[in-house]
Amino acid sequence: MKVAFAGLGVMGYPMAGHLAKAGHEVTVFNRTGEKAKAWVETYGCRSAPSVADAARDAEVFLLCVGADDDVRQVVGEALPALPRGSVVVDHTTASAEVARELAADAERRGLSFVDAPVSGGQAGAESGQLTIMCGGDPAAYARIEPVVAPYTKAIRLMGGAGAGQLTKMCNQICIAGVVQGLAEALSFARHAGLDPMGVYEAISKGAAQSWQMDNRWKTMSEGKFDFGFAVDWMRKDLGLVLEEARRNGAKLDMTAMVDGFYAEVQKMGGRRWDTSSLVARLEPPKS
Ligand code: NAP
């Protein structure tokens, strides 16, 4: 199938690579040209000099960029160039509002738009093990499901336009609470004179077990945050969550509090640190 992929960042680069390895005819576009050049050297296929050029003959146009305005810009350039009947798949974590707006624009042009944010991070993108939550028309979803399969562990259509983004917001609410819980448990263990890794061994097989505990407890206890999902990205996501909650009336006391804690981490110099750096507020890294 002829597909295009815009945004070869930490996530998009390996995702587009999986599409090429699966045998699709992939055209990539990246704003910074060197990344597209490196991608073509690794995976073959071709790169395009503009979004419109990448979109011109794509049956499926995928993107994974930064935030709402980036999605508006890239999709705004792609829609007029895409052949009728094509589907746009947006893997960016963005607002439900932008998804609804672009789905309506796409429909007016005889195209479809599926919001399809992902969970699983850089490791999931590289290993092809992402969880994808989608919003859009069921017929468009049925067309894109096999296309994204090479980098998918689990995928689900959650409802109409924006429902994928709303589901991703639930995901981020859960992560905020779990990571703050781990940070407090770790700090408490130290104050209580317990060995942090001993505590992990004792509780990680019980009801407190979580992905974050299995993958982040050790590095949190070592004060290592130079990897993973950046605090700046998490603040963007929690901003989307809190804005949506103001609209729909959900009461998110804990999420709002943790968002404030992440603002403190940013002030400590942790803008690019992994989200597990919440513990640095409680146990400042030793300099
Ligand atoms: P990233 O490494 O910063 O890559 C962003 C990509 O988008 C780059 O290729 C960038 O181009 C491109 N881009 C940004 N704004 C653009 C614009 N206005 N026009 C054209 N291209 C633009 O980010 P990432 O980590 O891959 O994350 C991408 C999205 O996935 C974000 O919404 C993020 O929240 C979400 N996400 C990330 C993770 C993660 O663990 N990293 C996990 C789940 C979801 P340049 O190369 O020119 O800058």
Tab-separated table of C-alpha atoms and ligand atoms in Angstrom:
chain	number	residue	atom	x	y	z
A	1	MET	CA	0.000	0.000	0.000
A	2	LYS	CA	1.138	3.578	-0.651
A	3	VAL	CA	1.515	5.292	2.702
A	4	ALA	CA	3.091	8.543	3.892
A	5	PHE	CA	4.487	9.321	7.347
A	6	ALA	CA	5.208	12.843	8.629
A	7	GLY	CA	7.249	13.471	11.789
A	8	LEU	CA	10.294	11.246	12.217
A	9	GLY	CA	10.880	11.990	15.895
A	10	VAL	CA	11.615	9.591	18.740
A	11	MET	CA	8.311	7.828	18.011
A	12	GLY	CA	7.705	8.406	14.301
A	13	TYR	CA	11.130	7.305	13.082
A	14	PRO	CA	10.815	3.665	14.221
A	15	MET	CA	7.061	3.537	13.490
A	16	ALA	CA	7.626	4.546	9.856
A	17	GLY	CA	10.457	1.999	9.791
A	18	HIS	CA	8.055	-0.805	10.757
A	19	LEU	CA	5.775	0.190	7.862
A	20	ALA	CA	8.690	-0.026	5.425
A	21	LYS	CA	9.807	-3.389	6.830
A	22	ALA	CA	6.230	-4.666	6.386
A	23	GLY	CA	6.545	-3.991	2.648
A	24	HIS	CA	4.523	-0.792	2.274
A	25	GLU	CA	5.625	1.858	-0.214
A	26	VAL	CA	6.466	4.543	2.352
A	27	THR	CA	7.105	8.226	1.637
A	28	VAL	CA	8.400	10.108	4.673
A	29	PHE	CA	8.470	13.802	5.440
A	30	ASN	CA	10.379	15.474	8.247
A	31	ARG	CA	10.643	19.222	8.855
A	32	THR	CA	14.354	18.839	9.580
A	33	GLY	CA	15.591	17.222	6.385
A	34	GLU	CA	18.599	15.351	7.829
A	35	LYS	CA	16.351	12.989	9.791
A	36	ALA	CA	14.444	12.053	6.624
A	37	LYS	CA	17.749	11.476	4.821
A	38	ALA	CA	18.993	9.204	7.624
A	39	TRP	CA	15.665	7.330	7.623
A	40	VAL	CA	15.853	6.663	3.855
A	41	GLU	CA	19.455	5.462	4.237
A	42	THR	CA	18.264	2.972	6.878
A	43	TYR	CA	14.963	1.782	5.426
A	44	GLY	CA	15.034	2.611	1.691
A	45	CYS	CA	11.752	3.946	0.225
A	46	ARG	CA	11.699	7.727	-0.355
A	47	SER	CA	11.420	11.092	1.356
A	48	ALA	CA	9.421	14.069	0.103
A	49	PRO	CA	10.425	17.743	0.241
A	50	SER	CA	7.033	18.861	1.595
A	51	VAL	CA	3.973	17.486	3.364
A	52	ALA	CA	1.873	18.039	0.217
A	53	ASP	CA	4.360	16.120	-1.895
A	54	ALA	CA	4.343	13.209	0.583
A	55	ALA	CA	0.522	13.207	0.643
A	56	ARG	CA	-0.058	13.373	-3.126
A	57	ASP	CA	-0.616	9.652	-3.806
A	58	ALA	CA	-0.932	8.282	-0.264
A	59	GLU	CA	-3.813	5.932	0.523
A	60	VAL	CA	-3.021	6.345	4.213
A	61	PHE	CA	-1.261	9.448	5.582
A	62	LEU	CA	0.141	9.044	9.104
A	63	LEU	CA	1.702	11.631	11.370
A	64	CYS	CA	3.282	11.827	14.816
A	65	VAL	CA	4.291	15.415	15.577
A	66	GLY	CA	4.263	17.589	18.706
A	67	ALA	CA	1.028	19.273	19.802
A	68	ASP	CA	-2.256	20.725	18.501
A	69	ASP	CA	-0.829	23.507	16.325
A	70	ASP	CA	1.685	21.157	14.730
A	71	VAL	CA	-1.116	18.713	13.879
A	72	ARG	CA	-3.223	21.561	12.420
A	73	GLN	CA	-0.279	22.687	10.299
A	74	VAL	CA	0.721	19.270	8.942
A	75	VAL	CA	-2.831	17.993	8.352
A	76	GLY	CA	-3.801	21.389	6.882
A	77	GLU	CA	-1.078	20.930	4.254
A	78	ALA	CA	-1.890	17.256	3.651
A	79	LEU	CA	-5.675	17.420	3.181
A	80	PRO	CA	-5.771	19.422	-0.091
A	81	ALA	CA	-3.122	17.133	-1.631
A	82	LEU	CA	-4.511	13.718	-0.643
A	83	PRO	CA	-6.454	11.634	-3.165
A	84	ARG	CA	-10.189	11.277	-2.382
A	85	GLY	CA	-10.939	8.331	-0.107
A	86	SER	CA	-7.600	8.442	1.738
A	87	VAL	CA	-7.376	8.178	5.517
A	88	VAL	CA	-5.321	10.426	7.809
A	89	VAL	CA	-4.067	8.723	10.984
A	90	ASP	CA	-2.811	11.047	13.713
A	91	HIS	CA	-0.563	9.395	16.309
A	92	THR	CA	0.221	12.703	18.051
A	93	THR	CA	-1.054	13.172	21.610
A	94	ALA	CA	-3.307	16.186	21.029
A	95	SER	CA	-6.678	17.548	22.116
A	96	ALA	CA	-9.988	15.870	21.308
A	97	GLU	CA	-11.071	19.250	19.948
A	98	VAL	CA	-8.403	19.322	17.214
A	99	ALA	CA	-9.336	15.752	16.265
A	100	ARG	CA	-13.005	16.718	15.855
A	101	GLU	CA	-12.092	19.832	13.878
A	102	LEU	CA	-9.771	17.965	11.474
A	103	ALA	CA	-12.163	15.027	11.097
A	104	ALA	CA	-14.819	17.510	9.921
A	105	ASP	CA	-12.343	19.178	7.499
A	106	ALA	CA	-11.368	15.750	6.139
A	107	GLU	CA	-14.989	14.693	5.665
A	108	ARG	CA	-15.766	17.859	3.666
A	109	ARG	CA	-13.018	16.791	1.246
A	110	GLY	CA	-14.139	13.169	0.914
A	111	LEU	CA	-11.369	11.951	3.246
A	112	SER	CA	-11.329	10.327	6.704
A	113	PHE	CA	-9.421	11.208	9.869
A	114	VAL	CA	-8.665	8.822	12.733
A	115	ASP	CA	-7.144	10.149	15.967
A	116	ALA	CA	-4.839	7.381	17.152
A	117	PRO	CA	-2.574	8.416	20.036
A	118	VAL	CA	-0.198	5.780	21.331
A	119	SER	CA	1.163	4.480	24.617
A	120	GLY	CA	4.325	2.456	25.083
A	121	GLY	CA	7.046	5.069	24.639
A	122	GLN	CA	10.223	4.919	22.604
A	123	ALA	CA	10.836	1.277	23.557
A	124	GLY	CA	7.332	0.321	22.377
A	125	ALA	CA	7.780	2.203	19.101
A	126	GLU	CA	11.124	0.510	18.448
A	127	SER	CA	9.927	-2.992	19.314
A	128	GLY	CA	6.593	-2.520	17.496
A	129	GLN	CA	4.611	-2.997	20.722
A	130	LEU	CA	2.462	0.127	21.005
A	131	THR	CA	-1.023	0.392	22.447
A	132	ILE	CA	-3.212	2.532	20.186
A	133	MET	CA	-6.524	4.146	21.102
A	134	CYS	CA	-8.605	5.369	18.187
A	135	GLY	CA	-11.457	7.727	17.456
A	136	GLY	CA	-13.235	7.979	14.122
A	137	ASP	CA	-15.477	6.345	11.605
A	138	PRO	CA	-15.604	2.489	11.891
A	139	ALA	CA	-15.027	1.991	8.143
A	140	ALA	CA	-11.882	4.167	8.222
A	141	TYR	CA	-10.726	2.363	11.364
A	142	ALA	CA	-11.158	-1.020	9.650
A	143	ARG	CA	-8.944	0.201	6.800
A	144	ILE	CA	-6.098	1.462	8.992
A	145	GLU	CA	-6.007	-1.336	11.575
A	146	PRO	CA	-3.991	-3.731	9.350
A	147	VAL	CA	-1.714	-0.892	8.208
A	148	VAL	CA	-0.552	0.017	11.741
A	149	ALA	CA	-0.391	-3.671	12.811
A	150	PRO	CA	3.433	-3.877	12.398
A	151	TYR	CA	3.918	-1.595	15.437
A	152	THR	CA	0.790	-2.502	17.403
A	153	LYS	CA	0.443	-4.642	20.522
A	154	ALA	CA	-3.177	-3.633	21.173
A	155	ILE	CA	-5.597	-1.351	19.350
A	156	ARG	CA	-9.224	-0.369	19.919
A	157	LEU	CA	-11.781	1.954	18.366
A	158	MET	CA	-13.222	3.960	21.276
A	159	GLY	CA	-15.900	5.980	19.479
A	160	GLY	CA	-16.189	8.914	17.114
A	161	ALA	CA	-13.629	11.640	16.406
A	162	GLY	CA	-11.687	12.616	19.533
A	163	ALA	CA	-12.465	9.416	21.478
A	164	GLY	CA	-8.901	8.150	21.001
A	165	GLN	CA	-7.482	11.352	22.487
A	166	LEU	CA	-9.940	11.201	25.410
A	167	THR	CA	-8.825	7.619	26.130
A	168	LYS	CA	-5.161	8.657	26.035
A	169	MET	CA	-6.075	11.315	28.637
A	170	CYS	CA	-7.347	8.512	30.943
A	171	ASN	CA	-3.996	6.798	30.402
A	172	GLN	CA	-2.070	9.920	31.453
A	173	ILE	CA	-4.284	10.469	34.534
A	174	CYS	CA	-3.433	6.905	35.668
A	175	ILE	CA	0.290	7.406	35.068
A	176	ALA	CA	0.372	10.685	37.024
A	177	GLY	CA	-1.143	9.021	40.079
A	178	VAL	CA	0.956	5.873	39.908
A	179	VAL	CA	4.252	7.720	39.524
A	180	GLN	CA	3.501	10.112	42.398
A	181	GLY	CA	2.582	7.086	44.538
A	182	LEU	CA	5.908	5.424	43.714
A	183	ALA	CA	7.807	8.627	44.501
A	184	GLU	CA	6.145	8.939	47.908
A	185	ALA	CA	6.628	5.226	48.742
A	186	LEU	CA	10.307	5.472	47.854
A	187	SER	CA	10.781	8.586	49.961
A	188	PHE	CA	8.869	6.994	52.840
A	189	ALA	CA	11.015	3.834	52.616
A	190	ARG	CA	14.179	5.932	52.952
A	191	HIS	CA	12.791	7.903	55.902
A	192	ALA	CA	11.788	4.608	57.545
A	193	GLY	CA	15.307	3.242	57.155
A	194	LEU	CA	14.306	0.514	54.683
A	195	ASP	CA	16.388	-0.675	51.723
A	196	PRO	CA	14.521	0.595	48.611
A	197	MET	CA	15.324	-2.451	46.472
A	198	GLY	CA	14.325	-4.746	49.335
A	199	VAL	CA	10.977	-2.949	49.448
A	200	TYR	CA	10.610	-3.476	45.697
A	201	GLU	CA	11.323	-7.208	46.031
A	202	ALA	CA	8.765	-7.448	48.827
A	203	ILE	CA	5.860	-5.545	47.258
A	204	SER	CA	6.274	-5.849	43.499
A	205	LYS	CA	4.580	-9.251	43.304
A	206	GLY	CA	1.517	-8.057	45.205
A	207	ALA	CA	-1.358	-5.646	44.594
A	208	ALA	CA	0.951	-2.614	44.294
A	209	GLN	CA	2.642	-4.019	41.187
A	210	SER	CA	2.603	-1.812	38.082
A	211	TRP	CA	4.513	-1.235	34.849
A	212	GLN	CA	5.932	1.929	36.397
A	213	MET	CA	7.065	0.019	39.494
A	214	ASP	CA	8.731	-2.727	37.441
A	215	ASN	CA	10.414	-0.328	35.030
A	216	ARG	CA	11.090	2.821	37.071
A	217	TRP	CA	11.504	2.000	40.790
A	218	LYS	CA	15.194	1.113	40.482
A	219	THR	CA	16.150	4.183	38.412
A	220	MET	CA	14.068	6.419	40.683
A	221	SER	CA	15.931	5.049	43.699
A	222	GLU	CA	19.209	5.849	41.893
A	223	GLY	CA	18.080	9.371	40.903
A	224	LYS	CA	18.464	8.549	37.177
A	225	PHE	CA	16.065	10.374	34.846
A	226	ASP	CA	18.036	10.969	31.668
A	227	PHE	CA	15.777	8.861	29.387
A	228	GLY	CA	12.128	8.043	28.718
A	229	PHE	CA	9.078	10.297	28.447
A	230	ALA	CA	9.991	13.939	29.069
A	231	VAL	CA	8.361	16.064	31.774
A	232	ASP	CA	7.663	18.779	29.158
A	233	TRP	CA	5.584	16.263	27.154
A	234	MET	CA	3.775	15.105	30.306
A	235	ARG	CA	2.875	18.709	31.194
A	236	LYS	CA	1.503	19.184	27.670
A	237	ASP	CA	-0.620	16.037	28.126
A	238	LEU	CA	-1.842	16.962	31.622
A	239	GLY	CA	-2.694	20.432	30.294
A	240	LEU	CA	-4.950	18.770	27.702
A	241	VAL	CA	-6.488	16.577	30.409
A	242	LEU	CA	-7.228	19.470	32.774
A	243	GLU	CA	-8.669	21.603	29.975
A	244	GLU	CA	-10.964	18.757	28.901
A	245	ALA	CA	-11.988	18.186	32.550
A	246	ARG	CA	-12.937	21.866	32.876
A	247	ARG	CA	-15.255	21.280	29.915
A	248	ASN	CA	-16.757	17.942	30.951
A	249	GLY	CA	-16.943	18.612	34.707
A	250	ALA	CA	-14.705	15.735	35.908
A	251	LYS	CA	-13.051	16.464	39.239
A	252	LEU	CA	-9.325	15.728	38.904
A	253	ASP	CA	-7.818	16.824	42.233
A	254	MET	CA	-4.871	14.449	42.109
A	255	THR	CA	-4.056	15.145	38.441
A	256	ALA	CA	-4.058	18.915	39.053
A	257	MET	CA	-1.768	18.480	42.052
A	258	VAL	CA	0.687	16.252	40.184
A	259	ASP	CA	0.709	18.704	37.263
A	260	GLY	CA	1.876	21.351	39.763
A	261	PHE	CA	4.585	18.963	40.999
A	262	TYR	CA	5.805	18.518	37.415
A	263	ALA	CA	5.997	22.333	37.120
A	264	GLU	CA	8.350	22.242	40.144
A	265	VAL	CA	10.473	19.561	38.439
A	266	GLN	CA	10.712	21.795	35.349
A	267	LYS	CA	11.987	24.620	37.585
A	268	MET	CA	14.595	22.228	39.021
A	269	GLY	CA	15.988	21.856	35.473
A	270	GLY	CA	14.112	18.646	34.691
A	271	ARG	CA	12.248	19.607	31.524
A	272	ARG	CA	13.767	16.687	29.567
A	273	TRP	CA	13.876	14.254	32.518
A	274	ASP	CA	11.680	11.147	32.474
A	275	THR	CA	8.259	11.462	34.174
A	276	SER	CA	9.549	9.314	37.052
A	277	SER	CA	11.573	12.382	38.169
A	278	LEU	CA	8.645	13.385	40.424
A	279	VAL	CA	10.731	11.756	43.141
A	280	ALA	CA	13.421	14.446	42.674
A	281	ARG	CA	11.140	16.958	44.486
A	282	LEU	CA	11.151	14.672	47.519
A	283	GLU	CA	14.700	13.355	47.247
A	284	PRO	CA	16.685	16.036	45.391
A	285	PRO	CA	19.545	14.518	43.343
A	286	LYS	CA	22.832	14.827	45.239
A	287	SER	CA	25.215	17.249	43.490
B	1	NAP	P1	9.901	14.381	18.992
B	1	NAP	O1	11.015	13.403	19.081
B	1	NAP	O2	10.117	15.764	19.494
B	1	NAP	O3	9.458	14.439	17.449
B	1	NAP	C1	8.490	15.331	16.988
B	1	NAP	C2	8.454	15.225	15.480
B	1	NAP	O4	7.439	16.085	14.984
B	1	NAP	C3	9.757	15.678	14.811
B	1	NAP	O5	9.959	14.875	13.680
B	1	NAP	C4	9.450	17.128	14.424
B	1	NAP	O6	10.223	17.591	13.333
B	1	NAP	C5	7.997	16.997	14.039
B	1	NAP	N1	7.259	18.258	14.137
B	1	NAP	C6	6.914	18.920	15.260
B	1	NAP	N2	6.222	20.024	14.948
B	1	NAP	C7	6.128	20.050	13.606
B	1	NAP	C8	5.519	20.948	12.693
B	1	NAP	N3	4.863	22.036	13.116
B	1	NAP	N4	5.616	20.693	11.382
B	1	NAP	C9	6.281	19.590	10.937
B	1	NAP	N5	6.869	18.698	11.756
B	1	NAP	C10	6.794	18.929	13.076
B	1	NAP	O7	8.582	13.843	19.726
B	1	NAP	P2	8.131	12.334	20.032
B	1	NAP	O8	8.706	11.905	21.323
B	1	NAP	O9	8.327	11.489	18.816
B	1	NAP	O10	6.572	12.566	20.305
B	1	NAP	C11	5.658	12.824	19.252
B	1	NAP	C12	4.231	12.776	19.789
B	1	NAP	O11	3.994	11.499	20.370
B	1	NAP	C13	3.937	13.815	20.882
B	1	NAP	O12	2.622	14.265	20.758
B	1	NAP	C14	4.114	13.016	22.168
B	1	NAP	O13	3.352	13.545	23.250
B	1	NAP	C15	3.599	11.660	21.730
B	1	NAP	N6	4.118	10.527	22.508
B	1	NAP	C16	5.448	10.450	22.800
B	1	NAP	C17	5.909	9.368	23.556
B	1	NAP	C18	7.383	9.252	23.915
B	1	NAP	O14	7.704	8.410	24.779
B	1	NAP	N7	8.287	10.020	23.304
B	1	NAP	C19	5.027	8.396	24.007
B	1	NAP	C20	3.678	8.489	23.662
B	1	NAP	C21	3.237	9.569	22.920
B	1	NAP	P3	11.733	18.110	13.570
B	1	NAP	O15	12.598	16.888	13.484
B	1	NAP	O16	11.974	19.045	12.447
B	1	NAP	O17	11.766	18.795	14.913
